[in-house]
């Protein structure tokens, strides 16, 4: 035993007020909770914000992939359990399982983080940050990630957005949750009444800032239910790229 | 003793990832947590969503006023404690105290709720819902509310917004948090670097839906630091009206 808490669980309750129009956990809220759970676990392991900032380093989310059996529903208790799966000199893979309070597996999440020096914006050397070898843990995480998603200008839906005050986080960049919302907003409300997300993944290419104007491009493959999205900044090119897979909802009488 | 839990407390931790650019709790997150705490307390008291919906009734937030000494800061533990202050046939006043883990009072919140019949959209009779007399509690709540804020078209800032999928809640109306964000976004990021909110209040006049276009009007009184905002729908007129009071931040070296 080396004393590290290798798995960390956080419990949530899906209140009515926190539900989306389909009476489920909103994707952007799940993403916020994934980041929150990761942040709290990193703090416990002694590799959190306070420790990293001493050397001007910080964790930046590079990729996120979610595989869903179903979303937590209104009034349902659920939990996120996270562990560090692996790491190399620059990247750390942190996995999650999303479970109902009765132990039903609702989904799996895989995230890739890079520690960067916030002054130089260059990757930090993880091996100098902590003995992460001793913090890793092996557990099943069934996510079929396509890896880094390439920028692609083809689209059949294009919208525009100007990043505002409440879109900005403590690093003074746009929050991950806001990117997820902009991608979700490419489709109308009734599309989500008819379809649910089974897979969502996003790769980050460039950090947007306050006042930056972006275009959101989406291309839907009706045959596969797979939708490709890119948030594109006129100034900086691809901000993030994303793939969402939908399946028709089963009608409940 | 009548067995009702008249005061309910919910604990929160302000993670780095959940902070705004000023490394504090975002106003919209506080509003979400106020509604979440109210919702959970109502569930405990047996006057929650599940009970009300049996008669096709639901709670709707009519007014909200926040008085702040300061916002919770990054990595700070804090709590929201709520109780029902008073009620009449149509309205229920629910108050809150926002406290740090050391017991420092960070702020007070006062909210006014109306129970409506979701089919007719008419107010429900609270006296038929529960014996709310036995649920009320008296405790200090220092909020100086201006009451219902009148619509006013005068403005020196005007922006436009089209409500999208992720702005919609389980009642299929725009979330309170999104209105609060739109009002906050009338000012630039650096304005919030220089100023902090000491008072915020909002009155709701009409519920917006998906695809509704609104204009957000703001008029700032530089002398008093008081800012008036209205979200206005071309189709339905005033959606909500709001007053925010700012004070210059004390510079920390």
Short mmCIF file of C-alpha atoms in Angstrom, two decimals:
data_model
loop_
_atom_site.label_atom_id
_atom_site.label_comp_id
_atom_site.label_asym_id
_atom_site.label_seq_id
_atom_site.Cartn_x
_atom_site.Cartn_y
_atom_site.Cartn_z
CA UNK A 1 0.00 0.00 0.00
CA UNK A 2 1.27 3.43 -0.93
CA UNK A 3 -1.48 5.48 0.70
CA UNK A 4 -2.93 7.08 -2.44
CA UNK A 5 -6.74 7.18 -2.86
CA UNK A 6 -6.65 5.69 -6.36
CA UNK A 7 -10.40 5.81 -6.97
CA UNK A 8 -12.59 8.74 -6.04
CA UNK A 9 -16.40 8.84 -6.11
CA UNK A 10 -18.67 11.86 -6.06
CA UNK A 11 -22.42 11.53 -5.59
CA UNK A 12 -25.02 13.66 -7.32
CA UNK A 13 -28.80 14.00 -7.32
CA UNK A 14 -30.58 15.07 -10.50
CA UNK A 15 -33.07 17.68 -9.28
CA UNK A 16 -36.01 18.72 -11.45
CA UNK A 17 -34.65 22.27 -11.69
CA UNK A 18 -31.33 20.96 -13.08
CA UNK A 19 -32.91 18.88 -15.87
CA UNK A 20 -32.98 19.71 -19.56
CA UNK A 21 -36.19 19.72 -21.63
CA UNK A 22 -36.05 15.91 -21.91
CA UNK A 23 -36.05 15.63 -18.06
CA UNK A 24 -32.46 14.32 -18.04
CA UNK A 25 -29.02 15.48 -16.93
CA UNK A 26 -27.82 18.05 -19.52
CA UNK A 27 -24.60 17.04 -21.32
CA UNK A 28 -22.90 20.32 -20.33
CA UNK A 29 -23.72 19.68 -16.65
CA UNK A 30 -22.25 16.16 -16.91
CA UNK A 31 -19.10 17.69 -18.41
CA UNK A 32 -18.92 20.23 -15.54
CA UNK A 33 -19.27 17.37 -13.03
CA UNK A 34 -16.61 15.28 -14.82
CA UNK A 35 -14.18 18.21 -14.50
CA UNK A 36 -15.26 18.86 -10.90
CA UNK A 37 -14.72 15.21 -9.90
CA UNK A 38 -11.32 15.15 -11.65
CA UNK A 39 -10.35 18.40 -9.92
CA UNK A 40 -11.30 17.14 -6.45
CA UNK A 41 -9.48 13.84 -6.97
CA UNK A 42 -6.35 15.65 -8.20
CA UNK A 43 -6.48 17.85 -5.08
CA UNK A 44 -6.68 14.75 -2.85
CA UNK A 45 -3.73 13.16 -4.69
CA UNK A 46 -1.65 16.31 -4.19
CA UNK A 47 -1.51 17.10 -7.91
CA UNK A 48 -4.23 19.77 -7.90
CA UNK A 49 -4.33 23.42 -8.84
CA UNK A 50 -2.57 24.65 -5.68
CA UNK A 51 0.40 22.31 -6.12
CA UNK A 52 0.84 22.82 -9.86
CA UNK A 53 0.52 26.62 -9.79
CA UNK A 54 3.61 26.87 -7.56
CA UNK A 55 5.66 26.00 -10.66
CA UNK A 56 3.26 27.99 -12.91
CA UNK A 57 1.73 24.76 -14.23
CA UNK A 58 -1.93 23.88 -14.69
CA UNK A 59 -3.98 20.96 -16.03
CA UNK A 60 -5.65 21.54 -19.38
CA UNK A 61 -8.26 19.18 -20.81
CA UNK A 62 -7.13 17.98 -24.23
CA UNK A 63 -9.74 15.34 -25.12
CA UNK A 64 -12.97 14.00 -23.66
CA UNK A 65 -15.05 10.99 -24.78
CA UNK A 66 -18.39 9.92 -23.25
CA UNK A 67 -20.11 6.59 -23.99
CA UNK A 68 -23.68 6.47 -22.68
CA UNK A 69 -26.16 3.71 -22.04
CA UNK A 70 -28.50 6.46 -20.83
CA UNK A 71 -28.39 9.79 -19.03
CA UNK A 72 -29.41 10.09 -15.35
CA UNK A 73 -33.10 11.04 -15.16
CA UNK A 74 -35.06 13.50 -13.07
CA UNK A 75 -34.87 12.77 -9.30
CA UNK A 76 -32.30 10.01 -9.87
CA UNK A 77 -29.26 9.65 -7.62
CA UNK A 78 -26.05 8.87 -9.49
CA UNK A 79 -22.30 8.96 -9.02
CA UNK A 80 -19.09 9.59 -10.93
CA UNK A 81 -16.07 7.46 -10.00
CA UNK A 82 -12.70 8.48 -11.41
CA UNK A 83 -9.17 7.06 -11.54
CA UNK A 84 -5.92 7.76 -13.39
CA UNK A 85 -5.60 5.06 -16.01
CA UNK A 86 -2.19 5.90 -17.49
CA UNK A 87 0.26 8.67 -18.21
CA UNK A 88 3.35 9.46 -20.21
CA UNK A 89 5.69 12.42 -20.11
CA UNK A 90 3.09 14.91 -21.35
CA UNK A 91 -0.37 13.33 -21.11
CA UNK A 92 -2.42 11.78 -18.34
CA UNK A 93 -5.49 9.64 -19.06
CA UNK A 94 -8.23 9.84 -16.43
CA UNK A 95 -11.24 7.53 -16.75
CA UNK A 96 -14.69 7.59 -15.14
CA UNK A 97 -17.69 5.37 -14.65
CA UNK A 98 -21.18 6.92 -14.37
CA UNK A 99 -23.47 4.79 -12.21
CA UNK A 100 -26.99 4.94 -10.84
CA UNK A 101 -27.45 4.53 -7.09
CA UNK A 102 -28.58 0.93 -7.69
CA UNK A 103 -25.26 0.16 -9.43
CA UNK A 104 -26.55 0.29 -13.01
CA UNK A 105 -23.76 1.45 -15.32
CA UNK A 106 -25.07 4.50 -17.19
CA UNK A 107 -21.87 5.29 -19.04
CA UNK A 108 -18.10 5.53 -19.23
CA UNK A 109 -15.92 8.60 -19.75
CA UNK A 110 -12.30 8.88 -20.82
CA UNK A 111 -10.36 12.16 -20.59
CA UNK A 112 -6.86 13.16 -21.63
CA UNK A 113 -5.15 15.98 -19.72
CA UNK A 114 -1.92 17.83 -20.39
CA UNK A 115 -0.07 19.85 -17.76
CA UNK A 116 1.06 23.12 -19.28
CA UNK A 117 3.18 25.99 -18.06
CA UNK A 118 0.70 28.89 -17.94
CA UNK A 119 3.41 31.48 -18.70
CA UNK A 120 5.02 29.79 -21.71
CA UNK A 121 1.83 27.82 -22.72
CA UNK A 122 4.23 24.89 -23.34
CA UNK A 123 3.66 21.35 -21.97
CA UNK A 124 5.15 20.71 -18.54
CA UNK A 125 7.04 17.49 -17.81
CA UNK A 126 4.65 15.27 -15.80
CA UNK A 127 7.53 13.15 -14.48
CA UNK A 128 8.80 16.19 -12.57
CA UNK A 129 5.35 16.93 -11.09
CA UNK A 130 4.65 13.76 -9.10
CA UNK A 131 5.24 10.05 -8.94
CA UNK A 132 2.12 9.37 -11.00
CA UNK A 133 3.10 5.72 -11.49
CA UNK A 134 1.93 5.06 -7.95
CA UNK A 135 -1.42 6.82 -8.52
CA UNK A 136 -2.62 4.82 -11.53
CA UNK A 137 -5.36 2.21 -11.27
CA UNK A 138 -6.76 -0.39 -13.65
CA UNK A 139 -10.50 -0.73 -14.14
CA UNK A 140 -12.74 -1.32 -17.14
CA UNK A 141 -13.76 1.78 -19.10
CA UNK A 142 -15.71 0.95 -22.27
CA UNK A 143 -15.22 4.03 -24.42
CA UNK A 144 -14.55 3.70 -28.15
CA UNK A 145 -12.72 6.94 -28.81
CA UNK A 146 -11.72 8.01 -32.28
CA UNK A 147 -8.75 9.85 -30.79
CA UNK A 148 -7.82 13.34 -31.89
CA UNK A 149 -10.55 14.59 -34.28
CA UNK A 150 -9.25 16.42 -37.36
CA UNK A 151 -10.61 19.85 -38.39
CA UNK A 152 -12.93 19.71 -41.40
CA UNK A 153 -14.72 22.69 -42.97
CA UNK A 154 -17.57 20.71 -44.60
CA UNK A 155 -20.95 21.39 -43.01
CA UNK A 156 -24.67 21.68 -43.52
CA UNK A 157 -25.39 23.74 -40.39
CA UNK A 158 -23.44 26.92 -39.58
CA UNK A 159 -24.10 29.32 -36.71
CA UNK A 160 -22.08 32.18 -35.25
CA UNK A 161 -21.36 33.18 -31.64
CA UNK A 162 -19.41 35.87 -29.78
CA UNK A 163 -17.89 34.68 -26.46
CA UNK A 164 -19.23 36.70 -23.50
CA UNK A 165 -18.33 37.32 -19.84
CA UNK A 166 -20.09 34.29 -18.34
CA UNK A 167 -18.42 31.93 -20.86
CA UNK A 168 -14.99 32.55 -19.30
CA UNK A 169 -13.28 30.47 -16.58
CA UNK A 170 -10.60 31.25 -13.96
CA UNK A 171 -7.85 30.72 -16.58
CA UNK A 172 -9.58 33.45 -18.62
CA UNK A 173 -10.44 30.99 -21.38
CA UNK A 174 -13.85 29.75 -22.55
CA UNK A 175 -15.22 26.93 -20.37
CA UNK A 176 -15.46 23.38 -21.75
CA UNK A 177 -19.17 23.33 -20.84
CA UNK A 178 -19.83 26.33 -23.11
CA UNK A 179 -18.21 24.63 -26.12
CA UNK A 180 -20.37 21.55 -25.44
CA UNK A 181 -23.50 23.74 -25.29
CA UNK A 182 -22.67 25.51 -28.57
CA UNK A 183 -22.28 22.13 -30.29
CA UNK A 184 -25.52 20.81 -28.75
CA UNK A 185 -27.33 24.00 -29.85
CA UNK A 186 -26.66 23.19 -33.51
CA UNK A 187 -29.80 21.04 -33.31
CA UNK A 188 -33.33 22.13 -32.43
CA UNK A 189 -35.11 21.22 -29.22
CA UNK A 190 -37.44 18.74 -30.97
CA UNK A 191 -34.45 16.88 -32.43
CA UNK A 192 -33.46 16.01 -28.83
CA UNK A 193 -37.07 15.01 -28.08
CA UNK A 194 -36.72 12.41 -30.84
CA UNK A 195 -33.05 11.42 -30.40
CA UNK A 196 -30.63 10.79 -27.54
CA UNK A 197 -26.84 10.93 -27.38
CA UNK A 198 -25.03 7.59 -27.12
CA UNK A 199 -21.53 8.89 -27.76
CA UNK A 200 -19.92 12.32 -27.51
CA UNK A 201 -16.30 13.22 -27.91
CA UNK A 202 -14.43 16.47 -28.26
CA UNK A 203 -10.80 17.44 -29.00
CA UNK A 204 -9.42 20.85 -28.07
CA UNK A 205 -7.08 22.62 -30.49
CA UNK A 206 -6.96 26.23 -29.37
CA UNK A 207 -8.20 28.15 -26.30
CA UNK A 208 -10.75 30.88 -27.05
CA UNK A 209 -10.97 34.10 -25.06
CA UNK A 210 -13.55 36.79 -24.23
CA UNK A 211 -14.82 38.74 -27.26
CA UNK A 212 -13.66 36.13 -29.78
CA UNK A 213 -16.13 35.43 -32.58
CA UNK A 214 -16.53 31.83 -33.72
CA UNK A 215 -18.50 29.89 -36.30
CA UNK A 216 -19.93 26.49 -35.37
CA UNK A 217 -20.05 24.05 -38.31
CA UNK A 218 -21.95 20.76 -38.18
CA UNK A 219 -22.33 17.94 -40.65
CA UNK A 220 -24.83 15.15 -40.01
CA UNK A 221 -24.55 11.66 -41.43
CA UNK A 222 -28.20 10.57 -41.34
CA UNK A 223 -27.31 6.95 -42.16
CA UNK A 224 -25.03 6.44 -39.14
CA UNK A 225 -26.58 9.01 -36.78
CA UNK A 226 -23.08 10.45 -36.43
CA UNK A 227 -22.66 14.21 -36.37
CA UNK A 228 -19.36 16.05 -36.80
CA UNK A 229 -18.92 19.58 -35.39
CA UNK A 230 -16.13 22.12 -35.41
CA UNK A 231 -15.94 25.44 -33.58
CA UNK A 232 -13.82 27.68 -35.77
CA UNK A 233 -12.35 31.07 -34.92
CA UNK A 234 -11.64 33.46 -37.76
CA UNK A 235 -8.53 34.59 -35.91
CA UNK A 236 -7.15 31.25 -34.69
CA UNK A 237 -8.64 28.48 -36.84
CA UNK A 238 -10.02 25.29 -35.28
CA UNK A 239 -10.92 25.77 -31.58
CA UNK A 240 -12.37 22.31 -31.02
CA UNK A 241 -13.70 19.38 -33.05
CA UNK A 242 -16.36 16.96 -31.94
CA UNK A 243 -18.29 13.83 -32.87
CA UNK A 244 -21.76 13.04 -31.47
CA UNK A 245 -23.65 9.82 -32.14
CA UNK A 246 -27.44 9.83 -31.75
CA UNK A 247 -30.01 7.07 -31.59
CA UNK A 248 -33.80 7.45 -31.89
CA UNK A 249 -35.48 7.54 -28.48
CA UNK A 250 -37.82 4.74 -27.52
CA UNK A 251 -41.25 6.38 -27.15
CA UNK A 252 -42.67 6.12 -23.66
CA UNK A 253 -46.46 6.31 -23.62
CA UNK B 1 -42.89 20.12 17.56
CA UNK B 2 -44.65 19.35 14.29
CA UNK B 3 -41.92 17.28 12.68
CA UNK B 4 -41.12 19.59 9.75
CA UNK B 5 -37.45 20.31 8.91
CA UNK B 6 -37.95 24.08 8.84
CA UNK B 7 -34.36 24.97 7.93
CA UNK B 8 -32.36 23.09 5.32
CA UNK B 9 -28.63 23.51 4.62
CA UNK B 10 -26.69 22.41 1.57
CA UNK B 11 -22.88 22.48 1.48
CA UNK B 12 -20.81 23.42 -1.54
CA UNK B 13 -17.12 23.65 -2.40
CA UNK B 14 -15.98 26.24 -4.93
CA UNK B 15 -13.59 24.27 -7.18
CA UNK B 16 -11.12 26.08 -9.45
CA UNK B 17 -12.86 24.67 -12.52
CA UNK B 18 -16.20 26.14 -11.41
CA UNK B 19 -14.88 29.69 -10.90
CA UNK B 20 -15.46 32.68 -13.14
CA UNK B 21 -12.61 34.86 -14.48
CA UNK B 22 -12.41 36.69 -11.15
CA UNK B 23 -11.80 33.36 -9.35
CA UNK B 24 -15.18 33.52 -7.61
CA UNK B 25 -18.52 31.71 -7.67
CA UNK B 26 -20.36 32.84 -10.84
CA UNK B 27 -23.71 34.58 -10.17
CA UNK B 28 -25.55 32.13 -12.46
CA UNK B 29 -24.11 29.16 -10.52
CA UNK B 30 -25.24 30.73 -7.23
CA UNK B 31 -28.73 31.13 -8.73
CA UNK B 32 -28.71 27.46 -9.84
CA UNK B 33 -27.70 26.43 -6.30
CA UNK B 34 -30.38 28.66 -4.72
CA UNK B 35 -33.01 26.90 -6.87
CA UNK B 36 -31.46 23.48 -6.16
CA UNK B 37 -31.47 24.08 -2.37
CA UNK B 38 -35.08 25.34 -2.52
CA UNK B 39 -36.09 22.31 -4.60
CA UNK B 40 -34.51 19.80 -2.22
CA UNK B 41 -36.05 21.49 0.83
CA UNK B 42 -39.49 21.53 -0.82
CA UNK B 43 -39.09 17.79 -1.56
CA UNK B 44 -38.25 17.12 2.11
CA UNK B 45 -41.27 19.15 3.25
CA UNK B 46 -43.54 17.16 0.93
CA UNK B 47 -44.36 20.18 -1.27
CA UNK B 48 -41.93 19.31 -4.09
CA UNK B 49 -42.32 18.63 -7.78
CA UNK B 50 -43.70 15.09 -7.35
CA UNK B 51 -46.44 16.18 -4.95
CA UNK B 52 -47.50 19.30 -6.87
CA UNK B 53 -47.55 17.67 -10.31
CA UNK B 54 -50.27 15.24 -9.17
CA UNK B 55 -52.67 18.20 -9.33
CA UNK B 56 -50.87 19.64 -12.40
CA UNK B 57 -49.25 22.33 -10.26
CA UNK B 58 -45.62 23.47 -10.19
CA UNK B 59 -43.54 26.12 -8.41
CA UNK B 60 -42.46 29.07 -10.54
CA UNK B 61 -39.89 31.60 -9.39
CA UNK B 62 -41.41 35.07 -9.51
CA UNK B 63 -38.72 37.25 -7.89
CA UNK B 64 -35.17 36.81 -6.59
CA UNK B 65 -33.02 39.29 -4.65
CA UNK B 66 -29.41 38.71 -3.57
CA UNK B 67 -27.49 40.93 -1.13
CA UNK B 68 -23.78 40.14 -1.05
CA UNK B 69 -20.96 40.99 1.32
CA UNK B 70 -18.74 38.97 -1.02
CA UNK B 71 -18.91 35.94 -3.30
CA UNK B 72 -17.37 32.58 -2.23
CA UNK B 73 -13.80 32.39 -3.57
CA UNK B 74 -11.79 29.65 -5.26
CA UNK B 75 -11.35 26.55 -3.04
CA UNK B 76 -13.67 27.96 -0.40
CA UNK B 77 -16.30 25.80 1.31
CA UNK B 78 -19.65 27.49 1.75
CA UNK B 79 -23.28 26.66 2.44
CA UNK B 80 -26.78 27.80 1.60
CA UNK B 81 -29.40 27.56 4.35
CA UNK B 82 -33.03 28.08 3.39
CA UNK B 83 -36.37 28.42 5.13
CA UNK B 84 -39.94 29.48 4.26
CA UNK B 85 -40.39 32.96 5.68
CA UNK B 86 -44.04 33.59 4.87
CA UNK B 87 -46.83 32.83 2.44
CA UNK B 88 -50.25 34.00 1.38
CA UNK B 89 -52.83 32.43 -0.89
CA UNK B 90 -50.71 32.76 -4.04
CA UNK B 91 -47.12 33.56 -3.04
CA UNK B 92 -44.53 31.92 -0.83
CA UNK B 93 -41.41 33.77 0.34
CA UNK B 94 -38.34 31.59 0.79
CA UNK B 95 -35.20 33.14 2.29
CA UNK B 96 -31.57 32.01 2.38
CA UNK B 97 -28.31 32.80 4.11
CA UNK B 98 -25.00 32.23 2.28
CA UNK B 99 -22.22 31.39 4.73
CA UNK B 100 -18.54 30.45 4.61
CA UNK B 101 -17.49 27.27 6.43
CA UNK B 102 -16.13 29.45 9.25
CA UNK B 103 -19.58 31.01 9.73
CA UNK B 104 -18.86 34.33 7.99
CA UNK B 105 -22.08 35.65 6.43
CA UNK B 106 -21.38 36.17 2.73
CA UNK B 107 -24.88 37.19 1.76
CA UNK B 108 -28.64 36.89 2.05
CA UNK B 109 -31.17 35.87 -0.59
CA UNK B 110 -34.91 36.36 -0.73
CA UNK B 111 -37.11 34.59 -3.29
CA UNK B 112 -40.82 34.75 -4.10
CA UNK B 113 -42.47 31.67 -5.60
CA UNK B 114 -45.91 31.16 -7.04
CA UNK B 115 -47.53 27.76 -7.52
CA UNK B 116 -49.21 27.63 -10.92
CA UNK B 117 -51.37 25.12 -12.69
CA UNK B 118 -49.21 24.05 -15.62
CA UNK B 119 -52.21 23.37 -17.86
CA UNK B 120 -54.10 26.64 -17.30
CA UNK B 121 -50.95 28.69 -16.42
CA UNK B 122 -53.12 30.23 -13.66
CA UNK B 123 -52.00 30.56 -10.02
CA UNK B 124 -52.88 27.59 -7.82
CA UNK B 125 -54.31 28.08 -4.35
CA UNK B 126 -51.45 27.44 -1.87
CA UNK B 127 -53.87 26.85 1.01
CA UNK B 128 -55.10 23.72 -0.76
CA UNK B 129 -51.56 22.41 -1.36
CA UNK B 130 -50.26 22.02 2.17
CA UNK B 131 -50.44 23.37 5.68
CA UNK B 132 -47.63 25.84 4.99
CA UNK B 133 -48.29 27.72 8.23
CA UNK B 134 -46.54 24.90 10.08
CA UNK B 135 -43.52 25.02 7.75
CA UNK B 136 -42.61 28.70 8.15
CA UNK B 137 -39.62 29.83 10.20
CA UNK B 138 -38.35 33.22 11.38
CA UNK B 139 -34.72 34.17 10.92
CA UNK B 140 -32.92 37.36 9.90
CA UNK B 141 -32.51 37.93 6.15
CA UNK B 142 -30.99 41.31 5.31
CA UNK B 143 -32.11 41.92 1.75
CA UNK B 144 -33.30 45.35 0.64
CA UNK B 145 -35.53 44.39 -2.27
CA UNK B 146 -37.15 46.99 -4.51
CA UNK B 147 -40.02 44.57 -5.10
CA UNK B 148 -41.44 44.02 -8.56
CA UNK B 149 -39.25 45.92 -11.06
CA UNK B 150 -41.16 47.80 -13.76
CA UNK B 151 -40.34 47.41 -17.47
CA UNK B 152 -38.49 50.41 -18.93
CA UNK B 153 -37.24 50.73 -22.50
CA UNK B 154 -34.52 53.32 -21.81
CA UNK B 155 -31.03 51.93 -22.30
CA UNK B 156 -27.47 52.65 -23.34
CA UNK B 157 -26.50 49.03 -24.03
CA UNK B 158 -28.61 46.75 -26.27
CA UNK B 159 -27.75 43.20 -27.37
CA UNK B 160 -29.79 40.49 -29.04
CA UNK B 161 -30.04 36.75 -28.37
CA UNK B 162 -31.93 33.74 -29.77
CA UNK B 163 -32.81 31.11 -27.12
CA UNK B 164 -31.24 27.73 -27.95
CA UNK B 165 -31.64 24.07 -26.89
CA UNK B 166 -29.37 24.17 -23.81
CA UNK B 167 -31.16 27.27 -22.46
CA UNK B 168 -34.36 25.27 -21.85
CA UNK B 169 -35.41 23.51 -18.62
CA UNK B 170 -37.71 20.57 -17.86
CA UNK B 171 -40.76 22.88 -18.00
CA UNK B 172 -39.66 23.75 -21.56
CA UNK B 173 -38.98 27.36 -20.59
CA UNK B 174 -35.71 29.27 -20.47
CA UNK B 175 -33.75 28.63 -17.26
CA UNK B 176 -33.37 31.39 -14.66
CA UNK B 177 -29.58 30.94 -14.82
CA UNK B 178 -29.57 31.80 -18.54
CA UNK B 179 -31.46 35.07 -17.98
CA UNK B 180 -28.94 35.96 -15.26
CA UNK B 181 -26.05 35.22 -17.65
CA UNK B 182 -27.53 37.35 -20.44
CA UNK B 183 -27.87 40.28 -18.02
CA UNK B 184 -24.31 39.77 -16.71
CA UNK B 185 -23.00 39.61 -20.31
CA UNK B 186 -24.15 43.18 -20.96
CA UNK B 187 -20.82 44.21 -19.41
CA UNK B 188 -17.31 43.29 -20.58
CA UNK B 189 -14.98 40.96 -18.73
CA UNK B 190 -12.71 43.79 -17.57
CA UNK B 191 -15.69 45.61 -16.03
CA UNK B 192 -16.02 42.64 -13.63
CA UNK B 193 -12.26 42.74 -12.98
CA UNK B 194 -12.79 46.29 -11.71
CA UNK B 195 -16.23 45.94 -10.07
CA UNK B 196 -18.12 43.41 -7.98
CA UNK B 197 -21.83 42.83 -7.46
CA UNK B 198 -23.23 43.84 -4.06
CA UNK B 199 -26.91 43.51 -4.96
CA UNK B 200 -28.78 41.69 -7.69
CA UNK B 201 -32.48 41.32 -8.11
CA UNK B 202 -34.71 40.07 -10.90
CA UNK B 203 -38.48 39.97 -11.52
CA UNK B 204 -40.02 37.56 -14.01
CA UNK B 205 -42.87 38.76 -16.22
CA UNK B 206 -43.17 36.20 -19.00
CA UNK B 207 -41.67 32.76 -19.68
CA UNK B 208 -39.54 32.54 -22.84
CA UNK B 209 -39.32 29.42 -24.98
CA UNK B 210 -36.94 27.79 -27.46
CA UNK B 211 -36.33 29.81 -30.63
CA UNK B 212 -37.61 33.08 -29.11
CA UNK B 213 -35.54 36.14 -30.01
CA UNK B 214 -34.97 38.72 -27.28
CA UNK B 215 -33.23 42.07 -26.87
CA UNK B 216 -31.36 42.80 -23.67
CA UNK B 217 -31.46 46.49 -22.66
CA UNK B 218 -29.25 47.95 -19.94
CA UNK B 219 -28.97 51.40 -18.46
CA UNK B 220 -26.14 52.22 -16.05
CA UNK B 221 -26.28 54.95 -13.44
CA UNK B 222 -22.57 55.72 -13.01
CA UNK B 223 -23.21 57.88 -9.94
CA UNK B 224 -24.92 55.15 -7.90
CA UNK B 225 -23.30 52.08 -9.51
CA UNK B 226 -26.84 50.84 -10.12
CA UNK B 227 -27.62 49.15 -13.40
CA UNK B 228 -31.12 48.43 -14.74
CA UNK B 229 -31.68 45.63 -17.28
CA UNK B 230 -34.67 44.30 -19.15
CA UNK B 231 -34.91 41.24 -21.38
CA UNK B 232 -37.55 42.06 -23.96
CA UNK B 233 -39.20 39.72 -26.44
CA UNK B 234 -40.57 41.21 -29.64
CA UNK B 235 -43.45 38.75 -29.43
CA UNK B 236 -44.29 38.92 -25.71
CA UNK B 237 -42.88 42.17 -24.32
CA UNK B 238 -40.97 42.24 -21.03
CA UNK B 239 -39.58 38.80 -20.10
CA UNK B 240 -37.71 39.90 -16.96
CA UNK B 241 -36.44 43.09 -15.36
CA UNK B 242 -33.41 43.38 -13.13
CA UNK B 243 -31.35 45.73 -10.97
CA UNK B 244 -27.65 45.13 -10.24
CA UNK B 245 -25.57 47.28 -7.90
CA UNK B 246 -21.80 47.28 -8.33
CA UNK B 247 -18.97 48.56 -6.16
CA UNK B 248 -15.34 49.03 -7.24
CA UNK B 249 -13.15 46.10 -6.20
CA UNK B 250 -10.42 46.64 -3.64
CA UNK B 251 -7.19 45.94 -5.50
CA UNK B 252 -5.24 43.04 -4.05
CA UNK B 253 -1.53 43.30 -4.76
#
